[in-house]
Amino acid sequence: MNSQSLWAPWAGPLRVVRGYPRRAPLTLAYVCLLLVGHAWVMYGLSTDRADSVLGYVSTNLDNLQDHPLSALLGSVLFFDGTLTDVASTDFIGTFITLGLGVCCFLAWAEHRWGAPRAVAVFLGGHVAATLLTALVITVALQHGWYPADVRQALDFGVSYGAQTVLAIGTLALPRLGRLPWAAFVLAWPLGGAEWTTGPLPDFTTIGHLTAAVLGFGLLGVPAFRRQRVRAARLPSAVSDTEPHRGSVAEPASPAAGADAPPSA
């Protein structure tokens, strides 16, 4: 068996890894920032100082009333999970949100639609799900369904934005895999749901489900069903449509410039 046949199974994954910085540079920079922030909080700060930083960026009710922008934006600079305790349920959550949500599907969204639209989906899902969950918490507190200390709960991380991207990333899958994937996106937060008093699960489960619904709702927006036009295609497109010198250009068909939805 020659060396070429030994490397053949790895050719595809290696090609994907080599092309990652070119296809999704903003996502790569964001993942590096998250890893640096995680290392800083876990190993660079004392326990009390780390708790203080994470408490300040938590998107709980008190922080949203006191410093909403700092909480909403600061929260997505860290992820709530572990990279080392691979046998824990926390690592499963990290794998789904950071691994699949950010590293894979946010990168896919950046490559498909461009960085501005990918950021809008991710941050929009994070902010909207957080604010809607805060509204649910407010109502739940009025009915005694949540304990009063939920107002100061530690709640930070990328999971709401990642959940939105996981949902809209259904478009990245073959048609036969879309329904099972949608079921998974909705089901995995319920696996760790906690029920105390009243009809509602814990607020983080509500936040994840809300973010997923927002992502699925974006599937019906035409702008998110079309792939962006790559800049590399423009010269050939211009040369194909530009009339030759001395010839008369024929009128274009009304559907010539229309974007078709991506095929499965």
Short mmCIF file of C-alpha atoms in Angstrom, two decimals:
data_model
loop_
_atom_site.label_atom_id
_atom_site.label_comp_id
_atom_site.label_asym_id
_atom_site.label_seq_id
_atom_site.Cartn_x
_atom_site.Cartn_y
_atom_site.Cartn_z
CA MET A 1 0.00 0.00 0.00
CA ASN A 2 1.57 3.27 -1.09
CA SER A 3 1.57 6.49 0.91
CA GLN A 4 -0.94 8.11 -1.43
CA SER A 5 -3.59 5.50 -0.62
CA LEU A 6 -2.91 5.93 3.11
CA TRP A 7 -3.59 9.67 2.91
CA ALA A 8 -6.62 9.34 0.60
CA PRO A 9 -9.29 9.09 3.39
CA TRP A 10 -7.91 12.25 5.01
CA ALA A 11 -7.76 14.33 1.84
CA GLY A 12 -11.28 15.71 2.17
CA PRO A 13 -11.10 16.71 5.88
CA LEU A 14 -7.63 18.22 5.40
CA ARG A 15 -8.90 20.25 2.46
CA VAL A 16 -11.76 21.56 4.60
CA VAL A 17 -9.36 22.51 7.42
CA ARG A 18 -6.97 24.27 5.04
CA GLY A 19 -9.82 26.22 3.45
CA TYR A 20 -11.46 27.20 6.75
CA PRO A 21 -9.59 30.53 7.23
CA ARG A 22 -10.47 31.58 3.68
CA ARG A 23 -14.09 30.47 3.82
CA ALA A 24 -14.93 31.79 7.30
CA PRO A 25 -12.25 34.19 8.58
CA LEU A 26 -14.58 36.04 10.96
CA THR A 27 -15.83 32.81 12.54
CA LEU A 28 -12.25 31.63 12.99
CA ALA A 29 -11.32 34.89 14.72
CA TYR A 30 -14.40 34.63 16.93
CA VAL A 31 -13.58 31.04 17.96
CA CYS A 32 -10.05 32.13 18.86
CA LEU A 33 -11.47 35.00 20.93
CA LEU A 34 -13.79 32.60 22.77
CA LEU A 35 -10.93 30.23 23.53
CA VAL A 36 -8.75 33.07 24.80
CA GLY A 37 -11.60 34.40 26.96
CA HIS A 38 -12.26 30.94 28.36
CA ALA A 39 -8.60 30.41 29.23
CA TRP A 40 -8.40 33.87 30.82
CA VAL A 41 -11.41 33.29 33.06
CA MET A 42 -10.53 29.70 33.94
CA TYR A 43 -6.77 30.04 34.48
CA GLY A 44 -5.82 33.71 34.44
CA LEU A 45 -8.13 35.04 37.14
CA SER A 46 -8.82 34.12 40.70
CA THR A 47 -12.10 32.39 41.43
CA ASP A 48 -13.63 35.50 42.98
CA ARG A 49 -12.50 37.73 40.12
CA ALA A 50 -13.75 35.27 37.50
CA ASP A 51 -17.13 35.07 39.23
CA SER A 52 -17.27 38.85 39.25
CA VAL A 53 -16.53 39.13 35.51
CA LEU A 54 -19.02 36.44 34.54
CA GLY A 55 -21.60 37.85 36.91
CA TYR A 56 -21.28 41.28 35.26
CA VAL A 57 -21.83 39.93 31.72
CA SER A 58 -24.67 37.60 32.71
CA THR A 59 -27.94 38.46 31.00
CA ASN A 60 -30.12 38.16 34.09
CA LEU A 61 -32.94 40.56 34.90
CA ASP A 62 -30.92 42.79 37.22
CA ASN A 63 -28.10 43.23 34.72
CA LEU A 64 -30.48 43.84 31.81
CA GLN A 65 -32.03 46.65 33.82
CA ASP A 66 -28.72 48.09 35.05
CA HIS A 67 -26.35 47.70 32.03
CA PRO A 68 -28.19 45.95 29.19
CA LEU A 69 -25.67 46.58 26.37
CA SER A 70 -22.67 45.47 28.39
CA ALA A 71 -24.49 42.32 29.47
CA LEU A 72 -25.81 41.43 26.01
CA LEU A 73 -22.53 42.02 24.19
CA GLY A 74 -20.22 40.82 26.95
CA SER A 75 -22.14 37.59 27.32
CA VAL A 76 -21.17 36.36 23.84
CA LEU A 77 -17.45 36.78 24.57
CA PHE A 78 -17.47 33.64 26.72
CA PHE A 79 -18.95 30.17 26.51
CA ASP A 80 -20.45 28.29 29.42
CA GLY A 81 -19.03 24.79 29.34
CA THR A 82 -15.90 22.68 29.52
CA LEU A 83 -13.27 21.57 27.03
CA THR A 84 -11.52 19.07 29.28
CA ASP A 85 -14.13 17.06 31.18
CA VAL A 86 -15.19 15.02 28.15
CA ALA A 87 -17.26 12.56 30.19
CA SER A 88 -19.60 15.24 31.55
CA THR A 89 -22.91 16.51 30.20
CA ASP A 90 -21.36 20.00 30.13
CA PHE A 91 -18.96 18.83 27.45
CA ILE A 92 -21.87 17.60 25.34
CA GLY A 93 -23.39 21.08 25.55
CA THR A 94 -20.05 22.62 24.62
CA PHE A 95 -19.73 20.29 21.65
CA ILE A 96 -23.20 21.20 20.40
CA THR A 97 -23.03 24.95 20.91
CA LEU A 98 -19.36 25.80 20.38
CA GLY A 99 -18.38 22.87 18.15
CA LEU A 100 -21.42 22.45 15.93
CA GLY A 101 -23.13 25.82 16.38
CA VAL A 102 -20.20 28.22 16.14
CA CYS A 103 -17.32 26.32 14.54
CA CYS A 104 -19.44 24.53 11.92
CA PHE A 105 -22.78 26.21 11.24
CA LEU A 106 -21.75 29.81 11.88
CA ALA A 107 -18.84 29.23 9.50
CA TRP A 108 -21.27 27.76 6.98
CA ALA A 109 -23.52 30.80 7.33
CA GLU A 110 -20.59 33.18 6.85
CA HIS A 111 -19.50 31.37 3.70
CA ARG A 112 -23.04 31.15 2.33
CA TRP A 113 -24.32 34.66 3.05
CA GLY A 114 -21.27 36.68 4.01
CA ALA A 115 -20.07 37.89 7.39
CA PRO A 116 -22.59 40.74 7.96
CA ARG A 117 -25.64 38.52 7.51
CA ALA A 118 -24.13 35.67 9.52
CA VAL A 119 -23.37 38.05 12.39
CA ALA A 120 -26.89 39.44 12.17
CA VAL A 121 -28.38 35.95 12.51
CA PHE A 122 -26.11 34.99 15.39
CA LEU A 123 -26.37 38.22 17.39
CA GLY A 124 -30.02 38.70 16.49
CA GLY A 125 -30.86 35.25 17.82
CA HIS A 126 -28.81 35.87 20.97
CA VAL A 127 -30.40 39.23 21.74
CA ALA A 128 -33.98 38.33 20.77
CA ALA A 129 -33.97 35.02 22.64
CA THR A 130 -32.45 36.69 25.72
CA LEU A 131 -35.02 39.49 25.80
CA LEU A 132 -37.96 37.17 25.17
CA THR A 133 -36.72 34.84 27.90
CA ALA A 134 -36.40 37.80 30.26
CA LEU A 135 -40.05 38.59 29.56
CA VAL A 136 -41.02 35.00 30.39
CA ILE A 137 -38.98 35.17 33.61
CA THR A 138 -40.76 38.37 34.62
CA VAL A 139 -44.17 36.77 34.13
CA ALA A 140 -43.05 33.59 35.89
CA LEU A 141 -41.84 35.56 38.91
CA GLN A 142 -45.20 37.28 39.16
CA HIS A 143 -46.91 33.88 39.35
CA GLY A 144 -44.34 32.34 41.69
CA TRP A 145 -43.13 29.80 39.13
CA TYR A 146 -39.46 30.74 39.55
CA PRO A 147 -37.57 31.54 42.77
CA ALA A 148 -36.79 35.19 43.40
CA ASP A 149 -33.01 34.68 43.12
CA VAL A 150 -33.38 33.97 39.41
CA ARG A 151 -33.06 37.73 38.95
CA GLN A 152 -29.34 37.43 39.74
CA ALA A 153 -28.75 34.08 38.04
CA LEU A 154 -25.46 33.40 36.26
CA ASP A 155 -26.44 33.31 32.59
CA PHE A 156 -23.82 33.96 29.92
CA GLY A 157 -22.47 32.36 26.78
CA VAL A 158 -22.95 31.76 23.08
CA SER A 159 -25.62 29.08 23.26
CA TYR A 160 -28.67 31.17 22.22
CA GLY A 161 -26.90 32.54 19.15
CA ALA A 162 -25.52 29.09 18.38
CA GLN A 163 -28.98 27.57 18.70
CA THR A 164 -30.35 30.07 16.17
CA VAL A 165 -27.58 29.19 13.73
CA LEU A 166 -28.14 25.47 14.30
CA ALA A 167 -31.79 25.92 13.37
CA ILE A 168 -31.25 27.99 10.23
CA GLY A 169 -28.40 25.65 9.31
CA THR A 170 -31.06 23.09 8.44
CA LEU A 171 -30.62 24.46 4.92
CA ALA A 172 -27.10 23.03 4.85
CA LEU A 173 -28.39 19.46 5.07
CA PRO A 174 -29.88 17.17 2.41
CA ARG A 175 -33.66 17.18 2.37
CA LEU A 176 -33.94 13.76 3.99
CA GLY A 177 -31.84 14.91 6.94
CA ARG A 178 -33.62 18.18 7.64
CA LEU A 179 -36.54 16.88 9.68
CA PRO A 180 -34.39 14.69 11.98
CA TRP A 181 -31.99 17.59 12.44
CA ALA A 182 -34.81 19.99 13.32
CA ALA A 183 -36.08 17.46 15.86
CA PHE A 184 -32.60 17.23 17.38
CA VAL A 185 -32.23 21.02 17.61
CA LEU A 186 -35.52 21.24 19.52
CA ALA A 187 -34.97 18.12 21.62
CA TRP A 188 -31.45 18.48 22.99
CA PRO A 189 -32.24 21.43 25.33
CA LEU A 190 -35.12 19.42 26.79
CA GLY A 191 -32.72 16.62 27.73
CA GLY A 192 -31.29 18.73 30.54
CA ALA A 193 -34.43 20.65 31.42
CA GLU A 194 -35.26 21.20 35.08
CA TRP A 195 -38.82 21.55 36.32
CA THR A 196 -39.41 23.21 39.67
CA THR A 197 -42.84 24.70 40.31
CA GLY A 198 -45.37 25.78 37.77
CA PRO A 199 -45.77 24.80 34.12
CA LEU A 200 -42.41 26.06 32.84
CA PRO A 201 -38.99 24.41 32.66
CA ASP A 202 -35.87 26.34 33.68
CA PHE A 203 -35.35 29.60 31.86
CA THR A 204 -32.28 28.44 29.92
CA THR A 205 -34.35 25.69 28.29
CA ILE A 206 -36.93 28.30 27.33
CA GLY A 207 -34.16 30.47 25.90
CA HIS A 208 -32.78 27.65 23.77
CA LEU A 209 -36.21 26.71 22.46
CA THR A 210 -36.97 30.35 21.70
CA ALA A 211 -33.68 30.74 19.81
CA ALA A 212 -34.45 27.60 17.80
CA VAL A 213 -37.90 28.87 16.86
CA LEU A 214 -36.34 32.16 15.73
CA GLY A 215 -33.86 30.28 13.56
CA PHE A 216 -36.53 28.10 12.01
CA GLY A 217 -38.61 31.20 11.36
CA LEU A 218 -35.77 32.68 9.31
CA LEU A 219 -35.97 29.68 6.98
CA GLY A 220 -39.04 31.28 5.45
CA VAL A 221 -37.27 34.56 4.67
CA PRO A 222 -36.32 34.61 0.95
CA ALA A 223 -33.03 36.40 1.65
CA PHE A 224 -31.86 33.42 3.69
CA ARG A 225 -32.81 30.88 1.05
CA ARG A 226 -30.46 32.37 -1.52
CA GLN A 227 -26.73 31.99 -1.60
CA ARG A 228 -24.70 35.15 -1.99
CA VAL A 229 -23.04 35.80 -5.35
CA ARG A 230 -19.32 35.21 -5.07
CA ALA A 231 -17.07 38.05 -6.18
CA ALA A 232 -15.01 35.56 -8.17
CA ARG A 233 -17.98 34.93 -10.44
CA LEU A 234 -18.44 38.55 -11.42
CA PRO A 235 -15.82 38.82 -14.19
CA SER A 236 -17.16 35.79 -16.03
CA ALA A 237 -20.72 36.99 -15.57
CA VAL A 238 -19.82 40.38 -16.99
CA SER A 239 -17.99 38.89 -19.94
CA ASP A 240 -20.94 36.63 -20.69
CA THR A 241 -23.52 39.39 -20.58
CA GLU A 242 -21.52 42.26 -22.08
CA PRO A 243 -22.26 42.62 -25.83
CA HIS A 244 -19.37 42.34 -28.24
CA ARG A 245 -18.22 45.52 -29.89
CA GLY A 246 -20.23 46.19 -32.99
CA SER A 247 -23.08 43.89 -32.03
CA VAL A 248 -26.52 44.73 -30.75
CA ALA A 249 -27.36 43.49 -27.27
CA GLU A 250 -30.52 41.46 -27.00
CA PRO A 251 -32.94 42.31 -24.20
CA ALA A 252 -32.47 40.13 -21.15
CA SER A 253 -35.10 37.72 -19.97
CA PRO A 254 -36.98 38.95 -16.87
CA ALA A 255 -35.78 35.90 -14.96
CA ALA A 256 -32.15 36.18 -16.00
CA GLY A 257 -31.00 37.85 -12.80
CA ALA A 258 -33.27 36.03 -10.42
CA ASP A 259 -31.70 34.06 -7.60
CA ALA A 260 -32.98 30.52 -7.32
CA PRO A 261 -33.23 28.78 -3.96
CA PRO A 262 -30.35 26.36 -3.35
CA SER A 263 -30.93 22.79 -4.28
CA ALA A 264 -30.56 20.11 -1.68
#
